[in-house]
């Protein structure tokens, strides 16, 4: 089965740019979505595969996806961005959804 | 208010059964495919199961196939997860999730905790 690889942790200084990667064979040919999960809370969809943002998500969040790597970029990082972030794709051959292992973003 | 509210979690011994329920409101449930996703304590997200909008198609993750069963009642705006032959590894928060565009998961419930312990 398909496996998505994320770094366990990423650190960024306030105001700087954080990039969270999600790796998999030819992932650029698939739709990859991104979720934010704050401690004790349910996951929240923050970025669609095509770069669209759900209502309430700031423009500081953006995505890219090419080759073997998809990325979530958070510009001008804020303390409130601290959370776990998960990438997710759809195994279109079935209804299966696949998640990356998650990345803990620390803003310090 | 658009929301999903899970219930039915609890503490059970291995081998027992449990049935989770999810109440949907604020959107047209009967046209929405749905999922269950779980998260073991301190771990990442694991997709569990999918059901089509009309309940005619179901899919399961490898770790739960044959033991967990997804269903829905569109007349009650409810999604269910019947959990049989529970094992320790089923311990997790279970989220009810709405299917979104292009395979996304665009609405999540708050989750219900299932603890399997002897």
Short mmCIF file of C-alpha atoms in Angstrom, two decimals:
data_model
loop_
_atom_site.label_atom_id
_atom_site.label_comp_id
_atom_site.label_asym_id
_atom_site.label_seq_id
_atom_site.Cartn_x
_atom_site.Cartn_y
_atom_site.Cartn_z
CA UNK A 1 0.00 0.00 0.00
CA UNK A 2 1.04 3.59 -0.62
CA UNK A 3 3.09 5.26 2.13
CA UNK A 4 3.47 9.01 2.64
CA UNK A 5 6.60 10.16 4.46
CA UNK A 6 6.67 13.34 6.54
CA UNK A 7 9.44 14.66 8.80
CA UNK A 8 8.47 14.17 12.45
CA UNK A 9 9.17 17.76 13.34
CA UNK A 10 9.85 21.17 11.83
CA UNK A 11 10.86 24.31 13.71
CA UNK A 12 10.51 27.89 12.55
CA UNK A 13 11.10 31.29 14.08
CA UNK A 14 8.16 33.66 14.31
CA UNK A 15 7.75 35.62 11.12
CA UNK A 16 9.79 33.17 9.08
CA UNK A 17 8.66 30.57 6.54
CA UNK A 18 8.02 26.92 7.40
CA UNK A 19 7.92 24.18 4.81
CA UNK A 20 6.49 20.75 5.60
CA UNK A 21 7.13 18.02 3.08
CA UNK A 22 5.25 14.87 2.19
CA UNK A 23 7.06 12.28 0.10
CA UNK A 24 5.87 9.36 -1.95
CA UNK A 25 6.52 7.73 -5.33
CA UNK A 26 5.18 10.01 -8.06
CA UNK A 27 3.01 11.83 -5.53
CA UNK A 28 2.83 14.74 -7.96
CA UNK A 29 0.33 12.75 -10.00
CA UNK A 30 -2.08 12.59 -7.08
CA UNK A 31 -4.31 15.00 -5.18
CA UNK A 32 -2.79 15.80 -1.79
CA UNK A 33 -4.67 17.68 0.92
CA UNK A 34 -3.37 19.05 4.22
CA UNK A 35 -4.78 19.05 7.76
CA UNK A 36 -3.90 20.91 10.93
CA UNK A 37 -4.46 19.36 14.33
CA UNK A 38 -3.98 21.39 17.46
CA UNK A 39 -3.53 19.55 20.78
CA UNK A 40 -6.73 17.98 22.00
CA UNK A 41 -8.65 19.01 18.90
CA UNK A 42 -9.99 17.29 15.81
CA UNK A 43 -8.08 17.68 12.55
CA UNK A 44 -9.02 20.59 10.33
CA UNK A 45 -8.67 20.75 6.56
CA UNK A 46 -6.41 23.73 5.84
CA UNK A 47 -5.41 23.28 2.21
CA UNK A 48 -6.91 21.58 -0.80
CA UNK A 49 -4.70 19.96 -3.41
CA UNK A 50 -5.19 22.78 -5.89
CA UNK A 51 -4.14 25.53 -3.49
CA UNK A 52 -7.64 26.52 -2.46
CA UNK A 53 -8.10 27.37 1.20
CA UNK A 54 -11.22 26.52 3.19
CA UNK A 55 -13.01 29.46 4.72
CA UNK A 56 -11.02 31.09 7.49
CA UNK A 57 -7.60 29.78 6.49
CA UNK A 58 -5.15 32.65 5.95
CA UNK A 59 -3.35 33.32 2.70
CA UNK A 60 -0.09 32.60 4.49
CA UNK A 61 -0.77 28.93 3.78
CA UNK A 62 0.12 27.54 0.35
CA UNK A 63 0.90 24.19 -1.26
CA UNK A 64 2.89 22.65 -4.05
CA UNK A 65 3.13 19.15 -5.45
CA UNK A 66 5.54 17.82 -8.04
CA UNK A 67 7.52 14.69 -8.68
CA UNK A 68 7.95 12.75 -5.47
CA UNK A 69 7.26 15.58 -3.00
CA UNK A 70 4.24 17.57 -1.92
CA UNK A 71 4.73 20.56 0.38
CA UNK A 72 2.80 22.81 2.69
CA UNK A 73 4.34 26.25 3.14
CA UNK A 74 3.42 28.58 5.97
CA UNK A 75 4.67 32.13 5.52
CA UNK A 76 5.15 34.62 8.35
CA UNK A 77 4.72 31.89 10.93
CA UNK A 78 2.81 32.71 14.08
CA UNK A 79 2.57 31.07 17.49
CA UNK A 80 -0.97 30.02 16.61
CA UNK A 81 0.35 27.88 13.74
CA UNK A 82 1.91 25.45 16.21
CA UNK A 83 0.20 22.13 15.58
CA UNK A 84 0.56 18.74 13.96
CA UNK A 85 0.16 18.78 10.20
CA UNK A 86 -0.86 15.80 8.08
CA UNK A 87 -0.80 15.27 4.34
CA UNK A 88 -3.42 12.99 2.82
CA UNK A 89 -4.10 11.51 -0.56
CA UNK A 90 -6.79 9.41 -2.13
CA UNK A 91 -6.12 5.99 -3.51
CA UNK A 92 -8.45 6.54 -6.43
CA UNK A 93 -8.46 2.82 -7.22
CA UNK A 94 -10.58 2.41 -4.11
CA UNK A 95 -12.10 4.70 -1.50
CA UNK A 96 -9.01 4.32 0.67
CA UNK A 97 -7.47 7.45 2.11
CA UNK A 98 -3.82 7.55 3.04
CA UNK A 99 -2.26 9.85 5.64
CA UNK A 100 1.31 10.84 6.19
CA UNK A 101 2.72 10.21 9.62
CA UNK A 102 2.33 13.84 10.65
CA UNK A 103 4.74 16.69 11.33
CA UNK A 104 4.86 18.65 14.56
CA UNK A 105 5.43 22.32 13.78
CA UNK A 106 7.09 24.33 16.51
CA UNK A 107 7.22 28.12 16.32
CA UNK A 108 10.02 29.37 18.53
CA UNK B 1 -24.81 24.69 12.28
CA UNK B 2 -22.78 22.33 10.12
CA UNK B 3 -21.44 19.65 12.42
CA UNK B 4 -20.81 16.02 13.17
CA UNK B 5 -21.20 14.70 16.70
CA UNK B 6 -19.93 11.26 17.63
CA UNK B 7 -21.07 9.16 20.56
CA UNK B 8 -20.85 5.63 21.87
CA UNK B 9 -17.22 5.40 22.89
CA UNK B 10 -16.17 3.78 26.14
CA UNK B 11 -14.00 1.22 27.89
CA UNK B 12 -14.40 -2.40 26.84
CA UNK B 13 -12.42 -5.63 27.32
CA UNK B 14 -10.84 -7.40 24.35
CA UNK B 15 -13.24 -9.50 22.32
CA UNK B 16 -16.29 -7.41 23.12
CA UNK B 17 -18.36 -5.21 20.82
CA UNK B 18 -19.19 -1.53 20.66
CA UNK B 19 -21.27 0.59 18.30
CA UNK B 20 -20.36 4.17 17.53
CA UNK B 21 -22.83 6.69 16.23
CA UNK B 22 -22.41 10.02 14.46
CA UNK B 23 -25.17 12.62 14.20
CA UNK B 24 -24.94 14.94 11.23
CA UNK B 25 -26.59 18.34 10.99
CA UNK B 26 -26.51 21.51 8.93
CA UNK B 27 -25.87 19.86 5.57
CA UNK B 28 -27.52 17.36 3.24
CA UNK B 29 -26.34 14.14 4.80
CA UNK B 30 -28.13 11.85 2.37
CA UNK B 31 -25.91 12.94 -0.55
CA UNK B 32 -22.64 12.88 1.41
CA UNK B 33 -20.25 9.93 1.37
CA UNK B 34 -18.77 9.47 4.83
CA UNK B 35 -15.73 8.03 6.57
CA UNK B 36 -14.42 6.94 9.93
CA UNK B 37 -10.84 7.89 10.79
CA UNK B 38 -9.11 6.96 14.02
CA UNK B 39 -6.12 8.13 16.03
CA UNK B 40 -4.42 5.99 18.64
CA UNK B 41 -3.09 7.85 21.70
CA UNK B 42 -0.05 9.88 20.71
CA UNK B 43 -0.12 8.54 17.15
CA UNK B 44 -1.09 9.75 13.72
CA UNK B 45 -4.29 9.51 11.74
CA UNK B 46 -5.46 6.19 10.32
CA UNK B 47 -8.26 5.88 7.80
CA UNK B 48 -10.73 3.19 8.90
CA UNK B 49 -13.73 3.00 6.62
CA UNK B 50 -15.84 4.61 3.89
CA UNK B 51 -19.49 4.39 2.95
CA UNK B 52 -21.16 5.75 -0.17
CA UNK B 53 -23.96 8.30 0.08
CA UNK B 54 -26.63 5.65 -0.27
CA UNK B 55 -24.91 2.95 1.76
CA UNK B 56 -24.48 0.55 -1.13
CA UNK B 57 -20.68 0.59 -1.09
CA UNK B 58 -18.32 0.17 1.87
CA UNK B 59 -14.54 -0.02 2.08
CA UNK B 60 -12.28 -0.84 5.00
CA UNK B 61 -8.69 -0.51 6.07
CA UNK B 62 -6.68 -3.71 6.25
CA UNK B 63 -6.38 -3.61 10.03
CA UNK B 64 -10.15 -3.57 10.63
CA UNK B 65 -11.63 -5.50 7.73
CA UNK B 66 -13.89 -8.30 8.96
CA UNK B 67 -14.24 -6.84 12.46
CA UNK B 68 -15.65 -3.35 11.92
CA UNK B 69 -18.74 -2.55 9.88
CA UNK B 70 -19.87 0.87 8.65
CA UNK B 71 -23.51 1.73 8.00
CA UNK B 72 -25.82 4.72 7.80
CA UNK B 73 -29.44 5.74 8.23
CA UNK B 74 -30.19 8.67 5.95
CA UNK B 75 -33.66 9.08 7.43
CA UNK B 76 -32.02 9.85 10.78
CA UNK B 77 -28.92 11.66 9.47
CA UNK B 78 -26.78 9.12 11.27
CA UNK B 79 -23.57 7.25 10.54
CA UNK B 80 -22.57 4.15 12.49
CA UNK B 81 -19.55 1.97 13.14
CA UNK B 82 -20.18 -1.49 14.54
CA UNK B 83 -17.02 -2.73 16.21
CA UNK B 84 -16.78 -6.46 16.93
CA UNK B 85 -13.99 -8.67 18.28
CA UNK B 86 -12.22 -5.60 19.60
CA UNK B 87 -8.47 -5.84 20.17
CA UNK B 88 -6.09 -3.68 22.18
CA UNK B 89 -4.88 -2.01 19.00
CA UNK B 90 -8.37 -0.62 18.36
CA UNK B 91 -7.86 1.83 21.23
CA UNK B 92 -8.19 5.26 19.65
CA UNK B 93 -10.24 8.38 19.18
CA UNK B 94 -12.68 7.68 16.36
CA UNK B 95 -13.65 10.58 14.11
CA UNK B 96 -16.69 10.78 11.87
CA UNK B 97 -15.67 12.62 8.70
CA UNK B 98 -17.45 13.95 5.63
CA UNK B 99 -16.08 13.23 2.18
CA UNK B 100 -15.06 16.33 0.26
CA UNK B 101 -13.90 17.21 -3.23
CA UNK B 102 -11.15 15.24 -4.92
CA UNK B 103 -10.74 12.87 -2.01
CA UNK B 104 -10.47 15.45 0.73
CA UNK B 105 -12.05 15.12 4.17
CA UNK B 106 -13.71 18.44 4.74
CA UNK B 107 -15.70 18.15 7.96
CA UNK B 108 -14.65 16.33 11.14
CA UNK B 109 -16.48 15.54 14.32
CA UNK B 110 -14.91 16.08 17.72
CA UNK B 111 -14.22 12.36 18.10
CA UNK B 112 -15.18 9.66 20.58
CA UNK B 113 -12.64 7.64 22.57
CA UNK B 114 -12.67 3.86 22.50
CA UNK B 115 -10.43 2.12 25.02
CA UNK B 116 -9.92 -1.61 24.77
CA UNK B 117 -8.33 -2.92 27.93
CA UNK B 118 -8.26 -6.07 30.02
#
